[in-house]
Amino acid sequence: MKAVTKAAGAAQDDPACSERLPLAARNGPVSMLVSRVARLHRIAAGKLLKGLGLYPGQEFLMMHLWDAGPVRQSELIKAVDLDPSTVTKMLQRLEQAGHVRRRPDPEDRRAVLVESTEASCGLLTEVQRSWGELEEQTLAGLTPDERIQLAHLLTRVEANLCTETADCPEVARREALG
Amino acid sequence: MKAVTKAAGAAQDDPACSERLPLAARNGPVSMLVSRVARLHRIAAGKLLKGLGLYPGQEFLMMHLWDAGPVRQSELIKAVDLDPSTVTKMLQRLEQAGHVRRRPDPEDRRAVLVESTEASCGLLTEVQRSWGELEEQTLAGLTPDERIQLAHLLTRVEANLCTETADCPEVARREALG
DNA sequence: GCGCATTCCTTGGCCGACCAAGTTAATCTC
DNA sequence: GAGATTAACTTGGTCGGCCAAGGAATGCGC
């Protein structure tokens, strides 16, 4: 049922016709595909972001700050789910670049509040634009249906990888409901 | 034709129901998904590989060496499509770890030949196993049909990102034929 | 043969990401 | 309230990546 095997011609038995795949990766053609797509996607994002004075990865931090306003660093860390030390260093650089401001939390002298600067508000719209451009570049030639399919499949893959990593609040919650 | 909209219930108009997505990423829900899946997949791979004494990324280098035997470093660089300096440093560490041997090419005194050591042959089977495990973990719960679908969609996405990056020989060739 | 461009690799620097260990402040316990 | 525990960063180190710049050998033009 709902067989969509994309006509015939290139599809073999295993997913992702294993055309000249390393022997050691024959057991995981889709994983190979995921790795390559991941790298290309990150590179593409990096290129778009470089023009805006952002390094790849910093976008996610800024996105959360734009959404949430002034926020405890600890909460930011939970939100982006990165190592605390990683966030510390990224924030130091973002602060030096003028995209972010940090000040001690008056209510808890160990904590620090982080917020995006007014100067970075221009960045928001540009990041928004770049992100849309990246999306179209990624999905070019795919029909709306195929895009939805892809999104669904990736969501399930994400859930799979999350439950194993056991470290992904949003997906865990999503799982519990489904 | 071939509408597979996965019944109804959760799907909205845009791909990847934009549940609590950062405002700045509303234009690119699938890109967001790709980023997250990429990170989780890399983490999962890293965990499996750590037990084998490999750092994430080194697998691809080793895979090519296992396949191709002694090889010029320049060819290895082309094969994995990484920065030459990255490969140099990775090889220095892999050599120090005993996974790889390097010697000057007698036919070209600037070049260096690289090969996997005999000791690393045990690694091959373990990497193969880990890679299969990762694949199953990634694709758990997906039917064979869905796996094929996903593989096809990712292949097209890869092609999209490649042509823009203009730096992906295999896909370029694949494109020319299709 | 000589000079110049090309190829091949290395070094240094930077950033994202991790881990391990440490510091300071809040909190919990008795 | 003193002492132990926990929470919130920070620092230092390591790796995978990139870029820029450099040194060394090869190849080409003439």
Short mmCIF file of C-alpha atoms (C1' of nucleotides) in Angstrom, two decimals:
data_model
loop_
_atom_site.label_atom_id
_atom_site.label_comp_id
_atom_site.label_asym_id
_atom_site.label_seq_id
_atom_site.Cartn_x
_atom_site.Cartn_y
_atom_site.Cartn_z
CA MET A 1 0.00 0.00 0.00
CA LYS A 2 1.05 3.52 -0.88
CA ALA A 3 3.90 2.22 -2.94
CA VAL A 4 5.71 5.14 -4.50
CA THR A 5 8.74 3.32 -5.70
CA LYS A 6 9.44 6.10 -8.17
CA ALA A 7 8.80 4.06 -11.29
CA ALA A 8 11.66 1.75 -12.12
CA GLY A 9 15.09 2.19 -13.55
CA ALA A 10 17.48 3.17 -10.80
CA ALA A 11 15.99 1.66 -7.66
CA GLN A 12 17.48 -1.61 -6.46
CA ASP A 13 16.71 -3.72 -3.46
CA ASP A 14 18.40 -1.62 -0.84
CA PRO A 15 17.60 2.01 -0.22
CA ALA A 16 19.83 4.51 -1.96
CA CYS A 17 21.21 2.50 -4.81
CA SER A 18 24.65 1.71 -3.47
CA GLU A 19 26.52 3.09 -6.42
CA ARG A 20 30.18 3.06 -5.60
CA LEU A 21 29.75 3.28 -1.86
CA PRO A 22 32.70 2.42 0.38
CA LEU A 23 32.58 -1.23 1.34
CA ALA A 24 32.53 -0.33 5.00
CA ALA A 25 29.41 1.75 4.46
CA ARG A 26 27.39 -0.76 2.50
CA ASN A 27 25.43 -1.45 5.66
CA GLY A 28 24.35 2.14 5.94
CA PRO A 29 23.64 3.83 2.63
CA VAL A 30 21.12 6.24 4.11
CA SER A 31 23.48 7.17 6.90
CA MET A 32 26.04 7.97 4.27
CA LEU A 33 23.51 10.09 2.47
CA VAL A 34 22.58 11.86 5.67
CA SER A 35 26.22 12.64 6.39
CA ARG A 36 26.81 14.08 2.96
CA VAL A 37 23.62 16.10 2.93
CA ALA A 38 24.42 17.36 6.40
CA ARG A 39 27.81 18.59 5.36
CA LEU A 40 26.60 20.21 2.17
CA HIS A 41 23.73 21.86 3.97
CA ARG A 42 26.01 23.25 6.63
CA ILE A 43 28.40 24.56 4.00
CA ALA A 44 25.57 26.19 2.10
CA ALA A 45 24.28 27.78 5.29
CA GLY A 46 27.77 28.92 6.16
CA LYS A 47 28.17 30.65 2.83
CA LEU A 48 24.94 32.55 3.21
CA LEU A 49 25.72 33.47 6.80
CA LYS A 50 29.25 34.56 6.15
CA GLY A 51 27.97 37.56 4.25
CA LEU A 52 26.11 38.56 7.39
CA GLY A 53 29.08 38.31 9.69
CA LEU A 54 27.92 35.14 11.36
CA TYR A 55 29.73 31.83 11.66
CA PRO A 56 27.81 28.61 11.11
CA GLY A 57 26.11 27.60 14.30
CA GLN A 58 25.76 31.07 15.75
CA GLU A 59 22.47 31.44 13.90
CA PHE A 60 20.68 29.11 16.27
CA LEU A 61 21.84 31.03 19.29
CA MET A 62 20.74 34.31 17.78
CA MET A 63 17.41 32.87 16.71
CA HIS A 64 16.59 31.91 20.24
CA LEU A 65 17.67 35.27 21.57
CA TRP A 66 15.56 37.11 19.03
CA ASP A 67 12.58 35.02 20.01
CA ALA A 68 12.95 34.98 23.73
CA GLY A 69 14.52 38.31 24.55
CA PRO A 70 16.77 38.59 27.61
CA VAL A 71 17.36 35.12 28.90
CA ARG A 72 19.47 33.32 31.42
CA GLN A 73 22.45 31.68 29.80
CA SER A 74 21.51 28.39 31.37
CA GLU A 75 18.14 28.52 29.66
CA LEU A 76 19.79 29.36 26.36
CA ILE A 77 22.01 26.34 26.82
CA LYS A 78 19.01 24.10 27.35
CA ALA A 79 17.24 25.63 24.37
CA VAL A 80 19.99 25.04 21.85
CA ASP A 81 21.10 21.87 23.60
CA LEU A 82 24.80 22.53 23.39
CA ASP A 83 27.65 22.11 25.80
CA PRO A 84 27.82 24.98 28.29
CA SER A 85 31.40 25.71 27.41
CA THR A 86 30.52 25.92 23.75
CA VAL A 87 27.86 28.50 24.47
CA THR A 88 30.18 30.50 26.69
CA LYS A 89 32.78 30.85 23.97
CA MET A 90 30.27 31.54 21.24
CA LEU A 91 28.71 34.27 23.36
CA GLN A 92 32.08 35.82 24.05
CA ARG A 93 32.65 36.11 20.32
CA LEU A 94 29.13 37.25 19.56
CA GLU A 95 29.47 39.88 22.26
CA GLN A 96 32.76 41.08 20.84
CA ALA A 97 31.10 41.24 17.43
CA GLY A 98 28.35 43.41 18.86
CA HIS A 99 25.52 41.01 18.21
CA VAL A 100 24.87 40.26 21.85
CA ARG A 101 25.00 41.89 25.25
CA ARG A 102 25.63 40.12 28.54
CA ARG A 103 25.05 41.33 32.07
CA PRO A 104 24.95 39.64 35.44
CA ASP A 105 21.57 38.55 36.69
CA PRO A 106 20.70 40.66 39.74
CA GLU A 107 18.60 37.88 41.18
CA ASP A 108 21.28 35.24 40.98
CA ARG A 109 24.84 36.38 41.08
CA ARG A 110 26.21 33.26 39.40
CA ALA A 111 23.92 33.60 36.41
CA VAL A 112 24.26 35.91 33.44
CA LEU A 113 21.51 37.40 31.31
CA VAL A 114 21.97 37.44 27.55
CA GLU A 115 20.13 39.48 24.97
CA SER A 116 20.53 40.44 21.35
CA THR A 117 21.60 44.02 20.73
CA GLU A 118 19.49 46.50 18.82
CA ALA A 119 22.16 46.46 16.13
CA SER A 120 21.45 42.80 15.57
CA CYS A 121 17.82 43.44 14.70
CA GLY A 122 18.84 44.14 11.15
CA LEU A 123 20.48 40.78 11.14
CA LEU A 124 17.22 39.10 11.97
CA THR A 125 15.55 40.00 8.73
CA GLU A 126 18.64 39.08 6.79
CA VAL A 127 18.93 35.75 8.51
CA GLN A 128 15.27 35.19 7.81
CA ARG A 129 15.86 35.88 4.15
CA SER A 130 18.95 33.70 4.00
CA TRP A 131 17.13 30.90 5.72
CA GLY A 132 14.38 31.04 3.15
CA GLU A 133 16.92 31.07 0.36
CA LEU A 134 18.63 28.05 1.85
CA GLU A 135 15.29 26.27 2.08
CA GLU A 136 14.51 26.86 -1.55
CA GLN A 137 17.99 25.85 -2.60
CA THR A 138 17.69 22.66 -0.57
CA LEU A 139 14.23 21.75 -1.82
CA ALA A 140 14.50 22.94 -5.38
CA GLY A 141 12.60 20.76 -7.78
CA LEU A 142 10.61 18.99 -5.09
CA THR A 143 6.84 19.21 -5.28
CA PRO A 144 4.93 20.43 -2.23
CA ASP A 145 3.90 16.85 -1.63
CA GLU A 146 7.43 15.61 -1.71
CA ARG A 147 8.50 18.35 0.67
CA ILE A 148 5.88 17.28 3.15
CA GLN A 149 6.93 13.68 2.76
CA LEU A 150 10.54 14.58 3.35
CA ALA A 151 9.63 16.61 6.40
CA HIS A 152 7.66 13.75 7.84
CA LEU A 153 10.39 11.22 7.24
CA LEU A 154 13.03 13.48 8.71
CA THR A 155 10.86 14.12 11.74
CA ARG A 156 10.64 10.43 12.37
CA VAL A 157 14.36 10.01 11.87
CA GLU A 158 14.94 12.81 14.31
CA ALA A 159 12.74 11.09 16.86
CA ASN A 160 14.68 7.88 16.35
CA LEU A 161 18.03 9.51 16.89
CA CYS A 162 16.72 11.51 19.82
CA THR A 163 15.33 8.67 21.84
CA GLU A 164 18.65 6.89 21.56
CA THR A 165 20.63 9.95 22.38
CA ALA A 166 18.06 10.49 25.13
CA ASP A 167 18.62 14.17 25.10
CA CYS A 168 16.01 16.08 23.19
CA PRO A 169 13.13 17.53 25.22
CA GLU A 170 10.96 18.69 22.34
CA VAL A 171 10.99 15.45 20.48
CA ALA A 172 10.54 13.46 23.63
CA ARG A 173 7.38 15.41 24.32
CA ARG A 174 6.27 15.04 20.72
CA GLU A 175 6.81 11.31 21.02
CA ALA A 176 4.77 11.02 24.16
CA LEU A 177 1.80 12.55 22.40
CA GLY A 178 1.99 10.43 19.28
CA MET B 1 -0.54 11.54 -8.72
CA LYS B 2 1.39 9.51 -6.18
CA ALA B 3 -0.03 11.57 -3.34
CA VAL B 4 1.14 10.03 -0.12
CA THR B 5 0.16 12.79 2.22
CA LYS B 6 0.30 10.37 5.11
CA ALA B 7 -3.41 10.49 5.86
CA ALA B 8 -4.44 13.57 7.78
CA GLY B 9 -4.09 14.70 11.33
CA ALA B 10 -0.79 16.47 11.80
CA ALA B 11 0.05 17.85 8.38
CA GLN B 12 -0.60 21.51 7.78
CA ASP B 13 -0.01 23.65 4.77
CA ASP B 14 3.73 24.08 5.08
CA PRO B 15 6.14 21.20 5.28
CA ALA B 16 7.14 20.16 8.78
CA CYS B 17 4.36 21.55 10.87
CA SER B 18 6.06 24.64 12.23
CA GLU B 19 5.44 23.84 15.84
CA ARG B 20 7.28 26.31 17.97
CA LEU B 21 9.96 27.08 15.43
CA PRO B 22 12.09 30.18 15.90
CA LEU B 23 10.54 33.10 14.07
CA ALA B 24 13.70 33.57 12.06
CA ALA B 25 13.47 30.00 10.82
CA ARG B 26 9.84 29.98 9.77
CA ASN B 27 11.01 30.34 6.18
CA GLY B 28 13.00 27.14 6.41
CA PRO B 29 11.38 24.43 8.45
CA VAL B 30 12.98 21.62 6.50
CA SER B 31 16.38 23.25 6.77
CA MET B 32 15.87 23.36 10.51
CA LEU B 33 14.98 19.71 10.47
CA VAL B 34 18.01 18.87 8.39
CA SER B 35 20.26 20.72 10.81
CA ARG B 36 18.89 18.92 13.81
CA VAL B 37 18.96 15.51 12.19
CA ALA B 38 22.48 16.19 11.02
CA ARG B 39 23.67 16.98 14.49
CA LEU B 40 21.92 14.04 16.11
CA HIS B 41 23.19 11.69 13.46
CA ARG B 42 26.73 12.88 13.91
CA ILE B 43 26.47 12.52 17.66
CA ALA B 44 25.10 9.01 17.32
CA ALA B 45 27.89 8.09 14.93
CA GLY B 46 30.41 9.64 17.27
CA LYS B 47 29.22 7.55 20.17
CA LEU B 48 29.51 4.33 18.22
CA LEU B 49 32.90 5.29 16.85
CA LYS B 50 34.34 6.41 20.14
CA GLY B 51 34.30 2.83 21.33
CA LEU B 52 36.51 1.97 18.39
CA GLY B 53 39.05 4.69 19.03
CA LEU B 54 37.93 6.85 16.14
CA TYR B 55 36.78 10.45 16.20
CA PRO B 56 33.78 11.48 14.15
CA GLY B 57 34.88 12.21 10.62
CA GLN B 58 37.89 9.93 10.59
CA GLU B 59 35.64 7.09 9.47
CA PHE B 60 35.33 8.47 5.98
CA LEU B 61 39.05 8.74 5.57
CA MET B 62 39.57 5.19 6.76
CA MET B 63 36.75 3.90 4.56
CA HIS B 64 38.43 5.23 1.49
CA LEU B 65 41.78 3.85 2.52
CA TRP B 66 40.32 0.41 3.17
CA ASP B 67 38.75 0.48 -0.26
CA ALA B 68 41.53 1.92 -2.29
CA GLY B 69 44.67 0.70 -0.59
CA PRO B 70 47.81 2.83 -0.79
CA VAL B 71 46.85 6.11 -2.27
CA ARG B 72 48.30 9.53 -2.90
CA GLN B 73 47.21 12.00 -0.28
CA SER B 74 46.01 14.34 -2.99
CA GLU B 75 43.68 11.67 -4.30
CA LEU B 76 42.40 10.99 -0.81
CA ILE B 77 41.67 14.68 -0.46
CA LYS B 78 39.68 14.67 -3.66
CA ALA B 79 37.84 11.54 -2.60
CA VAL B 80 36.63 12.81 0.73
CA ASP B 81 36.35 16.36 -0.56
CA LEU B 82 37.89 18.04 2.46
CA ASP B 83 40.36 20.83 2.87
CA PRO B 84 43.94 19.64 2.36
CA SER B 85 44.97 21.00 5.71
CA THR B 86 42.17 19.11 7.42
CA VAL B 87 43.32 15.87 5.88
CA THR B 88 46.92 16.53 6.81
CA LYS B 89 46.09 16.96 10.45
CA MET B 90 43.68 14.06 10.57
CA LEU B 91 46.30 11.81 9.02
CA GLN B 92 48.91 12.94 11.51
CA ARG B 93 46.61 11.87 14.32
CA LEU B 94 45.53 8.67 12.62
CA GLU B 95 49.17 7.80 12.05
CA GLN B 96 50.03 8.45 15.66
CA ALA B 97 47.08 6.24 16.64
CA GLY B 98 48.46 3.46 14.47
CA HIS B 99 45.56 3.31 12.05
CA VAL B 100 47.49 4.63 9.12
CA ARG B 101 50.96 4.61 7.63
CA ARG B 102 52.49 7.33 5.48
CA ARG B 103 55.55 7.25 3.28
CA PRO B 104 56.93 9.48 0.57
CA ASP B 105 55.99 8.66 -2.98
CA PRO B 106 59.16 7.57 -4.81
CA GLU B 107 57.78 8.81 -8.12
CA ASP B 108 56.98 12.29 -6.92
CA ARG B 109 58.98 13.67 -4.08
CA ARG B 110 56.35 16.20 -3.05
CA ALA B 111 53.61 13.60 -2.70
CA VAL B 112 53.00 11.16 0.11
CA LEU B 113 51.39 7.75 -0.06
CA VAL B 114 48.89 6.77 2.60
CA GLU B 115 47.62 3.34 3.53
CA SER B 116 45.75 1.74 6.37
CA THR B 117 47.82 -0.45 8.66
CA GLU B 118 47.21 -4.13 9.13
CA ALA B 119 46.18 -3.36 12.69
CA SER B 120 43.32 -1.28 11.34
CA CYS B 121 41.83 -4.24 9.49
CA GLY B 122 40.05 -5.28 12.65
CA LEU B 123 38.58 -1.81 12.75
CA LEU B 124 37.03 -2.30 9.34
CA THR B 125 34.65 -5.00 10.44
CA GLU B 126 33.80 -3.07 13.58
CA VAL B 127 33.12 0.08 11.65
CA GLN B 128 31.00 -1.92 9.26
CA ARG B 129 28.98 -3.25 12.17
CA SER B 130 28.67 0.17 13.79
CA TRP B 131 27.57 1.67 10.53
CA GLY B 132 24.84 -0.92 10.20
CA GLU B 133 23.76 -0.30 13.74
CA LEU B 134 23.60 3.41 13.07
CA GLU B 135 21.54 2.79 9.97
CA GLU B 136 19.00 0.71 11.84
CA GLN B 137 18.88 3.23 14.67
CA THR B 138 18.30 6.01 12.18
CA LEU B 139 15.66 4.22 10.17
CA ALA B 140 13.90 2.37 12.95
CA GLY B 141 10.19 2.05 12.37
CA LEU B 142 10.38 3.00 8.70
CA THR B 143 9.05 0.53 6.19
CA PRO B 144 11.30 -0.55 3.31
CA ASP B 145 9.22 1.65 1.07
CA GLU B 146 9.67 4.66 3.26
CA ARG B 147 13.39 4.06 3.43
CA ILE B 148 13.60 4.05 -0.32
CA GLN B 149 11.53 7.20 -0.48
CA LEU B 150 13.77 8.90 2.02
CA ALA B 151 16.86 7.82 0.16
CA HIS B 152 15.49 9.22 -3.08
CA LEU B 153 14.49 12.50 -1.56
CA LEU B 154 17.84 12.91 0.17
CA THR B 155 19.63 12.10 -3.05
CA ARG B 156 17.80 14.89 -4.80
CA VAL B 157 18.48 17.26 -1.94
CA GLU B 158 22.13 16.33 -2.14
CA ALA B 159 22.15 17.09 -5.83
CA ASN B 160 20.53 20.45 -5.17
CA LEU B 161 23.07 21.44 -2.56
CA CYS B 162 25.92 20.13 -4.67
CA THR B 163 25.19 22.03 -7.82
CA GLU B 164 25.08 25.24 -5.85
CA THR B 165 28.21 24.44 -3.95
CA ALA B 166 29.61 23.40 -7.33
CA ASP B 167 31.99 21.02 -5.75
CA CYS B 168 30.82 17.46 -5.86
CA PRO B 169 32.14 15.35 -8.72
CA GLU B 170 30.03 12.24 -8.12
CA VAL B 171 26.75 14.01 -7.96
CA ALA B 172 27.61 16.20 -10.89
CA ARG B 173 28.21 13.10 -12.94
CA ARG B 174 25.01 11.57 -11.63
CA GLU B 175 23.17 14.72 -12.63
CA ALA B 176 24.52 14.70 -16.14
CA LEU B 177 23.16 11.20 -16.68
CA GLY B 178 19.72 11.84 -15.30
"C1'" DG C 1 68.64 25.41 -19.76
"C1'" DC C 2 65.82 29.12 -17.25
"C1'" DG C 3 61.94 31.00 -15.27
"C1'" DC C 4 57.26 30.76 -14.12
"C1'" DA C 5 53.14 28.59 -13.02
"C1'" DT C 6 51.14 24.43 -10.98
"C1'" DT C 7 50.74 20.85 -7.87
"C1'" DC C 8 51.32 18.86 -3.20
"C1'" DC C 9 51.60 19.30 1.29
"C1'" DT C 10 52.35 21.75 5.86
"C1'" DT C 11 51.80 25.40 9.35
"C1'" DG C 12 49.24 28.73 11.93
"C1'" DG C 13 45.13 30.74 13.10
"C1'" DC C 14 40.29 30.70 13.89
"C1'" DC C 15 35.57 28.73 14.99
"C1'" DG C 16 32.12 25.15 16.36
"C1'" DA C 17 31.83 21.27 19.33
"C1'" DC C 18 33.11 18.09 23.07
"C1'" DC C 19 35.06 16.70 27.82
"C1'" DA C 20 37.25 17.41 32.24
"C1'" DA C 21 38.19 20.23 35.94
"C1'" DG C 22 37.68 24.27 38.53
"C1'" DT C 23 35.28 28.62 40.74
"C1'" DT C 24 31.74 31.03 42.61
"C1'" DA C 25 27.31 31.47 44.36
"C1'" DA C 26 22.88 29.58 45.87
"C1'" DT C 27 20.52 25.90 48.34
"C1'" DC C 28 19.68 22.15 51.08
"C1'" DT C 29 20.61 19.63 55.43
"C1'" DC C 30 21.26 19.09 60.05
"C1'" DG D 1 24.23 29.00 61.15
"C1'" DA D 2 28.14 25.76 59.50
"C1'" DG D 3 28.87 22.18 56.06
"C1'" DA D 4 27.86 19.55 52.16
"C1'" DT D 5 25.48 19.55 47.71
"C1'" DT D 6 24.01 21.41 43.62
"C1'" DA D 7 23.66 24.86 40.00
"C1'" DA D 8 25.85 28.29 36.75
"C1'" DC D 9 29.42 29.52 34.34
"C1'" DT D 10 34.62 29.61 32.87
"C1'" DT D 11 39.08 27.77 31.43
"C1'" DG D 12 42.05 24.61 29.07
"C1'" DG D 13 42.62 21.01 26.09
"C1'" DT D 14 41.42 18.20 21.98
"C1'" DC D 15 39.29 17.28 17.23
"C1'" DG D 16 36.94 18.16 13.00
"C1'" DG D 17 36.56 21.87 9.74
"C1'" DC D 18 37.87 26.12 7.12
"C1'" DC D 19 41.04 29.91 5.13
"C1'" DA D 20 45.39 32.09 4.19
"C1'" DA D 21 50.08 31.72 3.46
"C1'" DG D 22 54.19 29.37 2.77
"C1'" DG D 23 57.87 25.88 1.07
"C1'" DA D 24 59.19 22.31 -2.02
"C1'" DA D 25 59.16 19.63 -6.07
"C1'" DT D 26 57.36 19.08 -10.76
"C1'" DG D 27 56.12 20.62 -15.35
"C1'" DC D 28 55.69 23.87 -18.97
"C1'" DG D 29 57.02 27.61 -22.23
"C1'" DC D 30 60.57 29.47 -24.85
#
